Coordinates of C-alpha atoms and ligand atoms in Angstrom, one line a residue:
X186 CA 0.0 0.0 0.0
X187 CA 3.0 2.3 1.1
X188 CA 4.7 1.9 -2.1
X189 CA 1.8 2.4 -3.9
X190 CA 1.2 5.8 -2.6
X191 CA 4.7 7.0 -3.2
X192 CA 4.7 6.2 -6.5
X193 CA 1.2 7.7 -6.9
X194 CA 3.0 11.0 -5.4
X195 CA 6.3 10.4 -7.8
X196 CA 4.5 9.8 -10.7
X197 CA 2.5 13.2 -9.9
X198 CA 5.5 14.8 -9.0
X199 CA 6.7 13.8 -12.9
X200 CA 3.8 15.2 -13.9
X201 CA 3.4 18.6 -12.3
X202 CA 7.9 18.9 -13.1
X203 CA 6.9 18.3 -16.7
X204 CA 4.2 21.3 -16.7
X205 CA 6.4 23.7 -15.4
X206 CA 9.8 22.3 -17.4
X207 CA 9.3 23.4 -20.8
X208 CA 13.2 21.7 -21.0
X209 CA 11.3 18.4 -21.3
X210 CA 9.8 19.6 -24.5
X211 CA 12.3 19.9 -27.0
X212 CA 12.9 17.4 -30.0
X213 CA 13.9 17.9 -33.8
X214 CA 10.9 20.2 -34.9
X215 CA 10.9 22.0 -31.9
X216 CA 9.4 24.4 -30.1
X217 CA 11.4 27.4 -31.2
X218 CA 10.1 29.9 -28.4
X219 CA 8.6 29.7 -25.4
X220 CA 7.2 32.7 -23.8
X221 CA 5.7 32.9 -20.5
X222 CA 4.4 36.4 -19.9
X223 CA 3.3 38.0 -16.4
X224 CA 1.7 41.9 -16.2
X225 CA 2.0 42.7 -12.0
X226 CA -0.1 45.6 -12.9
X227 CA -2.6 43.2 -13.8
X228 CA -1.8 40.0 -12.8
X229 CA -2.6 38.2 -16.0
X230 CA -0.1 35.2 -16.8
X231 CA 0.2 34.2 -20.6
X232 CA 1.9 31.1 -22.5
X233 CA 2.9 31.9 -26.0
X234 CA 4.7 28.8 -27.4
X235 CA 5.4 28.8 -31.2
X236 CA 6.3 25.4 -32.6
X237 CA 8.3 25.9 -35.7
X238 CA 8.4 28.6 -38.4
X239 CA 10.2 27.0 -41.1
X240 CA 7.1 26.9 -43.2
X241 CA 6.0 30.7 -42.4
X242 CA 5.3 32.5 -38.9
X243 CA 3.4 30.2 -36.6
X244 CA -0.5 30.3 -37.0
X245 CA -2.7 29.4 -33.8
X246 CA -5.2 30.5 -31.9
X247 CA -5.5 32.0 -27.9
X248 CA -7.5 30.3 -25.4
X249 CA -8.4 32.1 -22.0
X250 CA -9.0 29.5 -19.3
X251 CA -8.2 28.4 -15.9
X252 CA -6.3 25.7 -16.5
X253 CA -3.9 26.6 -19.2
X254 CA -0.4 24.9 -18.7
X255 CA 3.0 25.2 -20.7
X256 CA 2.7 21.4 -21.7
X257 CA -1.3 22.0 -23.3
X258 CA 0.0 24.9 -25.2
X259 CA 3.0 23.0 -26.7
X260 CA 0.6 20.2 -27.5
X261 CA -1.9 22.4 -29.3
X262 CA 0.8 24.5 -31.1
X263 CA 2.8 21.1 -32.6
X264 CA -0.9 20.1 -34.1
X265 CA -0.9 23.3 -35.4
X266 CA 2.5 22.5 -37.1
X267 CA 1.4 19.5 -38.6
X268 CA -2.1 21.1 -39.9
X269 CA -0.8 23.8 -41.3
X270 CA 1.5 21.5 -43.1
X271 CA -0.7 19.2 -44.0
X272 CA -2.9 21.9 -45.8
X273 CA 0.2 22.9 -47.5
X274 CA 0.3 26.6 -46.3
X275 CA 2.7 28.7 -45.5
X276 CA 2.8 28.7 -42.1
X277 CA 4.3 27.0 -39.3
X278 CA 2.6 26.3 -36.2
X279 CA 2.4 28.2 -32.9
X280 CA -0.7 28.5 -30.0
X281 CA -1.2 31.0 -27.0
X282 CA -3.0 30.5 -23.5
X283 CA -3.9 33.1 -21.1
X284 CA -4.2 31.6 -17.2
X285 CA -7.5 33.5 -15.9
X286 CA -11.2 32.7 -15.5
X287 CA -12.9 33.8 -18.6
X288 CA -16.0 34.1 -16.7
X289 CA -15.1 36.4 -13.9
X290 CA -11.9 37.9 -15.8
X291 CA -12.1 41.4 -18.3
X292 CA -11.5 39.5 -21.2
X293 CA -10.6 43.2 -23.5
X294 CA -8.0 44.1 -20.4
X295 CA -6.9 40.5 -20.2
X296 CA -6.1 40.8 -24.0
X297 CA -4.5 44.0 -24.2
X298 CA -2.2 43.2 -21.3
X299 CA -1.3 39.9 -23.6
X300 CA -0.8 41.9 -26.7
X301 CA 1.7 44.0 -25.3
X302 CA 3.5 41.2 -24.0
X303 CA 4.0 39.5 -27.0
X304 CA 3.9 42.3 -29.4
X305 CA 7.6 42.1 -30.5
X306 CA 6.6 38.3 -32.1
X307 CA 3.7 38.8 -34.0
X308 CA 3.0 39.0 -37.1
X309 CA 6.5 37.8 -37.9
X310 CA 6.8 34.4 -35.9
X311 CA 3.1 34.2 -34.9
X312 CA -0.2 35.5 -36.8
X313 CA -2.7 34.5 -33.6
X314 CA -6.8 34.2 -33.8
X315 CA -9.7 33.0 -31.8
X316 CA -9.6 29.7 -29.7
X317 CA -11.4 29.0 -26.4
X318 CA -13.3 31.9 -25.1
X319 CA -11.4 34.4 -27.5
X320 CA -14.0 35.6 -29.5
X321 CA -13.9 38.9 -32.7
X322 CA -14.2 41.5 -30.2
X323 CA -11.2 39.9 -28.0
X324 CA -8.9 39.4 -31.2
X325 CA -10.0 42.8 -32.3
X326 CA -8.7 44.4 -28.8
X327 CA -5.2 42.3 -29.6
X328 CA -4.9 43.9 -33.4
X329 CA -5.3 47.4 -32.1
X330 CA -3.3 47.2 -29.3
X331 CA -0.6 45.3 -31.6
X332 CA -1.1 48.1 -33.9
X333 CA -1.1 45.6 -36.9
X334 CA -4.1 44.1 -38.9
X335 CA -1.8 41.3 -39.7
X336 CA -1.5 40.2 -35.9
X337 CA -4.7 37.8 -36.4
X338 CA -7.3 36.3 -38.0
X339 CA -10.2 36.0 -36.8
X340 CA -11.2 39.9 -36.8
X341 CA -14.3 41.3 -36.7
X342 CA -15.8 41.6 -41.2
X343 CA -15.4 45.7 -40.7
X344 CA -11.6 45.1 -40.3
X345 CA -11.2 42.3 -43.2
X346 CA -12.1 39.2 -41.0
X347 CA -13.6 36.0 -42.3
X348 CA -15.5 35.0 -38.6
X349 CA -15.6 31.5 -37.7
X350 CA -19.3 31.4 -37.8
X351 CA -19.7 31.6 -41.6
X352 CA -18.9 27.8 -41.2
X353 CA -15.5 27.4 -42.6
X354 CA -15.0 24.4 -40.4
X355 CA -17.8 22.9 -41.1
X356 CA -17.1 23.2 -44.7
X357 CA -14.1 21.6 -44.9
X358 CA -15.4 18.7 -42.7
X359 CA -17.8 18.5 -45.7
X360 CA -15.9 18.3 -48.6
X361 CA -13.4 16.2 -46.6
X362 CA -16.4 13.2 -46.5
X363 CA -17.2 14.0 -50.2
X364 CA -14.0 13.8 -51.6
X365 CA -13.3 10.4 -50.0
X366 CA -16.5 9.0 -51.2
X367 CA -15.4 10.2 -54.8
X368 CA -11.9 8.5 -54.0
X369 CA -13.4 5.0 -52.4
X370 CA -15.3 4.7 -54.9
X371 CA -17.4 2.1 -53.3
X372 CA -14.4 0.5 -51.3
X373 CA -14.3 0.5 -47.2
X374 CA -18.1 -0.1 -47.3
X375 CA -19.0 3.2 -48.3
X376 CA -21.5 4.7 -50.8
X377 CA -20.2 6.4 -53.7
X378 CA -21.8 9.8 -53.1
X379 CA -23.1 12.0 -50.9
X380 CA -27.2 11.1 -51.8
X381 CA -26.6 7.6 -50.1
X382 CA -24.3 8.5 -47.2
X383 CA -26.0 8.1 -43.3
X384 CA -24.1 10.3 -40.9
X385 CA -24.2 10.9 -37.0
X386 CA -23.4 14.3 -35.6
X387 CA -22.0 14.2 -32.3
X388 CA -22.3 18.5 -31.0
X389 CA -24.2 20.7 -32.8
X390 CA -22.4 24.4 -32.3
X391 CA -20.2 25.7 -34.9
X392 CA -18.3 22.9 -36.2
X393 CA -21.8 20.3 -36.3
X394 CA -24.4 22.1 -37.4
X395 CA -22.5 23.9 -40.2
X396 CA -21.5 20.6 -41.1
X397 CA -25.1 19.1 -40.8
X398 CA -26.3 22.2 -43.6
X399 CA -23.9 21.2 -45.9
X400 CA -24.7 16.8 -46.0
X401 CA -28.0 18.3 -46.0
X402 CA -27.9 20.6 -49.0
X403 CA -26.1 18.4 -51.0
X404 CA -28.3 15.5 -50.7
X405 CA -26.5 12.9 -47.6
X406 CA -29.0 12.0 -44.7
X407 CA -28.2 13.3 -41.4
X408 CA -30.1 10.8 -39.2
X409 CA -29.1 11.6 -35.8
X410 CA -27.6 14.4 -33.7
X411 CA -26.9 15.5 -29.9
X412 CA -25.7 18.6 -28.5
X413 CA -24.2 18.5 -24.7
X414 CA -27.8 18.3 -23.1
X415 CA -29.6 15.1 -25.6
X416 CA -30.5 13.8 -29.0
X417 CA -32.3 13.2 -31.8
X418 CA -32.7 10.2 -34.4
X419 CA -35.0 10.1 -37.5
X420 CA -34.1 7.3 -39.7
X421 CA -35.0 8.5 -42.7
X422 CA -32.8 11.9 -42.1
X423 CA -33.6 15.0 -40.3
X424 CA -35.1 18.1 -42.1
X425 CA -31.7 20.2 -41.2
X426 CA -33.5 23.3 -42.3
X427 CA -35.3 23.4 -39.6
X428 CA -33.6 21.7 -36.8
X429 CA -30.6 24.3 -37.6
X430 CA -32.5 27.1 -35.1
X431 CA -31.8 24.7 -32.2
X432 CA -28.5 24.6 -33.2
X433 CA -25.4 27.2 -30.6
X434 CA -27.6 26.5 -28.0
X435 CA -26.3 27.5 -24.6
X436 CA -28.6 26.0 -22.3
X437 CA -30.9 22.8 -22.2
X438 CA -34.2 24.8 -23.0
X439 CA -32.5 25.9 -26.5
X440 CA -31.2 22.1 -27.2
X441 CA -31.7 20.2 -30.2
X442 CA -33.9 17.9 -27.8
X443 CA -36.4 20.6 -28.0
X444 CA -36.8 19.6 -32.4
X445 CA -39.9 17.6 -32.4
X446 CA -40.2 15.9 -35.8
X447 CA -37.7 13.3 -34.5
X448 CA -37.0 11.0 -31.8
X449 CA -35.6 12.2 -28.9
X450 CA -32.4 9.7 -27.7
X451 CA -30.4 10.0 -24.4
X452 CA -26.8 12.1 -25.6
X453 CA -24.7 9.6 -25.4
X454 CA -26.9 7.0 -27.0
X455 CA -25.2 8.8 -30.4
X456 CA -22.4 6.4 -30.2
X457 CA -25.4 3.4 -30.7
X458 CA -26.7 4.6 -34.1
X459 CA -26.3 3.1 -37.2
X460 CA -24.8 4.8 -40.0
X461 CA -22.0 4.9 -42.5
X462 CA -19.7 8.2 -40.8
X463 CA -19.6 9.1 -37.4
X464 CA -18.3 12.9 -37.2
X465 CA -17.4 13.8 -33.8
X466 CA -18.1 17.5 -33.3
X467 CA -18.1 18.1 -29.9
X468 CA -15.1 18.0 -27.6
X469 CA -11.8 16.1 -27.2
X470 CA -11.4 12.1 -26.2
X471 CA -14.9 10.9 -26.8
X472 CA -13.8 7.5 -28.4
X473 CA -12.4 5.8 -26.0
X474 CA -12.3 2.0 -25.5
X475 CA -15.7 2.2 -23.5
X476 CA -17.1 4.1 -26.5
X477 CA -15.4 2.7 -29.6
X478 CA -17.3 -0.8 -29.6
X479 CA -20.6 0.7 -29.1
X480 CA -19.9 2.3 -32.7
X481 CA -21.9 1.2 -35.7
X482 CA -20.4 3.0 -38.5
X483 CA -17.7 2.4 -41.3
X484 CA -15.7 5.4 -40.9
X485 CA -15.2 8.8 -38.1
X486 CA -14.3 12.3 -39.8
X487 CA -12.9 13.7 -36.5
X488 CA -14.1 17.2 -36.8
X489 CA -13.1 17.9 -33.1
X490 CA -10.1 18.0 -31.9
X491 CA -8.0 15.0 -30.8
X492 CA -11.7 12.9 -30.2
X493 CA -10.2 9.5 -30.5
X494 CA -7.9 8.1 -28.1
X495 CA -4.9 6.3 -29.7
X496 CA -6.1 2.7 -28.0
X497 CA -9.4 3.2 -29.7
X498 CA -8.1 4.4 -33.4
X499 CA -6.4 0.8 -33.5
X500 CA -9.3 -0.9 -32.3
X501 CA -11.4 1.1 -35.0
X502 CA -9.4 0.0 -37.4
X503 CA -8.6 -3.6 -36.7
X504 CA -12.8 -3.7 -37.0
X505 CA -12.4 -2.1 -40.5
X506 CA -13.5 1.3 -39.3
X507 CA -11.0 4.0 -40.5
X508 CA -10.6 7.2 -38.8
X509 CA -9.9 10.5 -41.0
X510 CA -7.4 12.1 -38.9
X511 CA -8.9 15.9 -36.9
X512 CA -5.5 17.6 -38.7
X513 CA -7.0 16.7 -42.0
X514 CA -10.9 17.1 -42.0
X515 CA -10.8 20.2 -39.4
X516 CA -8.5 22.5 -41.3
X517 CA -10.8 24.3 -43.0
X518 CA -10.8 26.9 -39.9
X519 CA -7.1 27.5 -40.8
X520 CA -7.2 27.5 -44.3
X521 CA -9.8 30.6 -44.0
X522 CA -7.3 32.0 -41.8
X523 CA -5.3 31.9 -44.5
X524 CA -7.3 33.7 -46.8
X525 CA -8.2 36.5 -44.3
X526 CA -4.1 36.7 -44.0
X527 CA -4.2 37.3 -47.7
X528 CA -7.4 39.8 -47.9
X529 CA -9.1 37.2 -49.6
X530 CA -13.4 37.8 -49.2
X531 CA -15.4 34.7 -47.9
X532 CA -15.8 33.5 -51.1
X533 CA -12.8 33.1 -52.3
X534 CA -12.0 31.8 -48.7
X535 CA -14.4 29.0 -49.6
X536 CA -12.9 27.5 -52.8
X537 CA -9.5 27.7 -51.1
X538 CA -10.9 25.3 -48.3
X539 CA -12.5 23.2 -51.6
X540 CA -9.3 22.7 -53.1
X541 CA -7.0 22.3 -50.9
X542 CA -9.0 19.8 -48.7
X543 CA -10.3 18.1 -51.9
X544 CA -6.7 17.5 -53.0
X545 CA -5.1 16.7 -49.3
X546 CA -7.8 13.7 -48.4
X547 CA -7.1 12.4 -51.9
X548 CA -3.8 12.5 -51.6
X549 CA -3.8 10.8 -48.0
X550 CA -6.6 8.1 -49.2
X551 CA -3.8 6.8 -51.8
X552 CA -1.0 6.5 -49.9
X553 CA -3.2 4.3 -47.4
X554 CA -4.5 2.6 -50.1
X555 CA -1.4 1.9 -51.3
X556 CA 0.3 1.0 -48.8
X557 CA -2.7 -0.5 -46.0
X558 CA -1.6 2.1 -43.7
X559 CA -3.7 4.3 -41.0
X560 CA -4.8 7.9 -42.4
X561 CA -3.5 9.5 -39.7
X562 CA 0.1 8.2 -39.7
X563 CA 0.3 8.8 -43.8
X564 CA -1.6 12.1 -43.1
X565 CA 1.3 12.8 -40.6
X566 CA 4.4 11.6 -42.7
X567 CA 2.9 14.2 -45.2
X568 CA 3.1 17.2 -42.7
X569 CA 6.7 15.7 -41.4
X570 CA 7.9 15.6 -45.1
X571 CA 7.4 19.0 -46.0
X572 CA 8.3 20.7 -42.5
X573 CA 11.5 18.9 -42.9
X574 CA 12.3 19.8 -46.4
X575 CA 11.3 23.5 -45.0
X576 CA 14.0 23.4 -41.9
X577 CA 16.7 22.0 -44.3
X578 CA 16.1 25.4 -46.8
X579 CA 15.9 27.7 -43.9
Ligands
NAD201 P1 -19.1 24.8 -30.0 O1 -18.9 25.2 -28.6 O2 -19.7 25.8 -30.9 O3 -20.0 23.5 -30.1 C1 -19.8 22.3 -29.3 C2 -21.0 21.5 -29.3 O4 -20.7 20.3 -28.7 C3 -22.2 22.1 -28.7 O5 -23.4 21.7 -29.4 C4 -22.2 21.4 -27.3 O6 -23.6 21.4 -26.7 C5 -21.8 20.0 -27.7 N1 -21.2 19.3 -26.6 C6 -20.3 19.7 -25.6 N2 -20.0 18.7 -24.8 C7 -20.6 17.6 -25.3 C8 -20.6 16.2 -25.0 N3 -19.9 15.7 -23.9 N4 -21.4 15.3 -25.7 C9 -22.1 15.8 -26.8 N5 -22.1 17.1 -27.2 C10 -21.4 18.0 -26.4 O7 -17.6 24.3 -30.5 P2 -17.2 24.3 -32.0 O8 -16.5 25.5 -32.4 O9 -18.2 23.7 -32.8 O10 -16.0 23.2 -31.9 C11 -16.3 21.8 -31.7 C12 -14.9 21.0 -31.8 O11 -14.3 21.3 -33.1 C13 -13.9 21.4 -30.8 O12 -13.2 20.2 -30.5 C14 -13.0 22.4 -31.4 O13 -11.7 22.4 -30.9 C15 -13.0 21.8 -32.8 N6 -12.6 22.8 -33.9 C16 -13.3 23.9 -34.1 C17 -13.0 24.8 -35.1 C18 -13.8 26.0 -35.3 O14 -13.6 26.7 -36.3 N7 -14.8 26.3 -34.6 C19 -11.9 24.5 -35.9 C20 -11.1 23.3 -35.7 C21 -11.5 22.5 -34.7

């Protein structure tokens, strides 16, 4: 019993030493800088931690929370690497967390203290936006006290900003499932197009329901959805068009439980439904091996972040259920970054996301075709390929 306990209080030790030693972090791509900021004036405490810029200046959003720690922001800023990679833009990859209550903090203060902080880095080794309780008016307080447009994306449309909400995500999740289908072309169990695809929603703010209007309008059947509070389940597809005004909701009497021309299902009974794609849209390590054999699908488009736990991808796949990696089918968000960097408009911001997500789950779906490999490991040879033919030119 004894020993157990001190190696319960070693291992913690390990853990809390590896939070606060960013000297445990470094490896071949990284992470270049490592910026932790503190304003006595107003006690706010900021990570900044950008990754690699052989590619371009780091791209990642800010998140203000409680719980931010060194090791989180390293983690999110080295997917950013690889995303931005993987979409082939030029940018490397870079993240930033504020340590403060976004609930009881002043979020504009809390940003301007930030911004002046790291100021001297961005645009030219970080371009930042919106992540975790960062909304426009937040990044718009960072530009102006930056005192450069270029300092983020994410901006309000009166200062050239393509906002999140116009779906980009969602998009890109989209023409991610699309442009497999055309690929597959029948193989892996799936339909050949979008008219005969099923698909399961888990979350139903930005990412899921944008993604829910787009199967819809294009002719795939959405046959079930939850949000954090319930579900829904209508076999023969739910009438998106309307079910989309229950969609962002921020309490239980705004839920999508509250759509009545379908059946109403406990939340977590999502993971039961049958259906070709499961897209998780919700929030991080959902599939886990309590989760993963409840599944009844042929293949997850991992529109949130990191929703599948490592032991559960292998189970998946052992099954024959492939996972499309969150790197790949989430970075249309970035990718209309991108085109607000360049002072592209929305649409134009939209047939970037087309291509270049057309052309990268194409690209990925041959090389695991060819050689019986996971999506996510080609997906991530990719993104290591070209960030080291970057390093050895810079
Ligand atoms: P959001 O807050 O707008 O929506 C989240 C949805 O998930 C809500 O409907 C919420 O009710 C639901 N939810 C929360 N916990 C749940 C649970 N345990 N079970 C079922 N449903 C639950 O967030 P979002 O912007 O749509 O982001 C969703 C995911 O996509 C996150 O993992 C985010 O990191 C990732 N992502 C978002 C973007 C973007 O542009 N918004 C880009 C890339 C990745």
């Amino acid at each position: 019993m004894k020993v157990v306990l001190q190696e319960t209080a070693e291992y913690k030790a390990k853990e809390l030493l590896e939070q606060v030693d960013v000297s445990a972090f470094p490896d071949k791509w990284g992470p270049e800088k490592v910026l932790h900021t503190y304003d006595p004036k107003t006690g706010v405490q900021g990570i900044l931690v950008i990754d690699n810029t052989a590619r371009g200046p780091g791209k990642g959003g800010m998140r203000i929370a409680a719980d931010v720690t060194a090791r989180m922001v390293f983690g999110l800023a080295r997917t950013m690497t690889w995303k931005c990679a993987l979409s082939d833009l030029p940018f490397g990859g870079a993240k930033a967390g504020i340590r403060a209550d976004p609930f009881k903090a002043n979020r504009i203060q809390v940003m301007r203290s930030f911004a002046r902080a790291v100021a001297p880095y961005v645009p030219s080794h970080w371009v930042s936006a919106p992540d975790m309780n960062v909304g426009e008016k937040e990044i718009e307080a960072f530009v102006n006290e930056v005192g450069d447009l270029r300092a983020a994306t994410g901006k309000p449309e009166h200062l050239g900003g393509i906002p999140h909400e116009t779906g980009t995500t969602g998009f890109g999740v989209c023409v991610s499932i699309e442009a497999l289908l055309d690929r597959a072309k029948g193989e892996m169990h799936l339909p050949e197009s979008l008219h005969d695809l099923t698909v399961a929603i888990q979350g139903f703010g930005n990412v899921g329901s944008e993604l829910a209007k787009f199967l819809y309008s294009r002719g795939a059947r959405v046959v079930a959805i939850c949000d954090y509070w319930s579900g829904i389940f209508n076999e023969k597809g739910i009438d998106i068009s309307s079910a989309a005004k229950f969609a962002y909701a921020k309490n239980e009497a705004q839920s999508i439980a509250c759509y009545k021309d379908a059946e109403k299902i406990p939340r977590d009974s999502i993971f039961d439904v049958e259906c070709d794609v499961f897209v998780p849209a919700a929030v991080g390590n959902v599939i886990t091996m309590e989760t993963a054999p409840r599944l009844r699908t042929k293949a997850v488009f991992e529109a949130a972040n990191n929703p599948t736990t490592s032991e559960a991808e292998r189970y998946l796949y052992r099954k024959g259920i492939v996972t499309f990696p969150d790197f790949l089918v989430n970075a249309g968000g970035v990718i209309g970054s991108y085109a607000e960097y360049k002072g592209q408009n929305v649409d134009e911001a939209f047939a970037l996301i087309d291509s270049k997500i057309r052309k990268n789950a194409v690209l990925v779906l041959d090389r695991c075709l060819e050689t019986g490999t996971m999506p996510r490991v080609v997906a991530l040879d990719i993104a290591m390929e070209r960030v080291a033919e970057a390093m050895v030119q810079t």
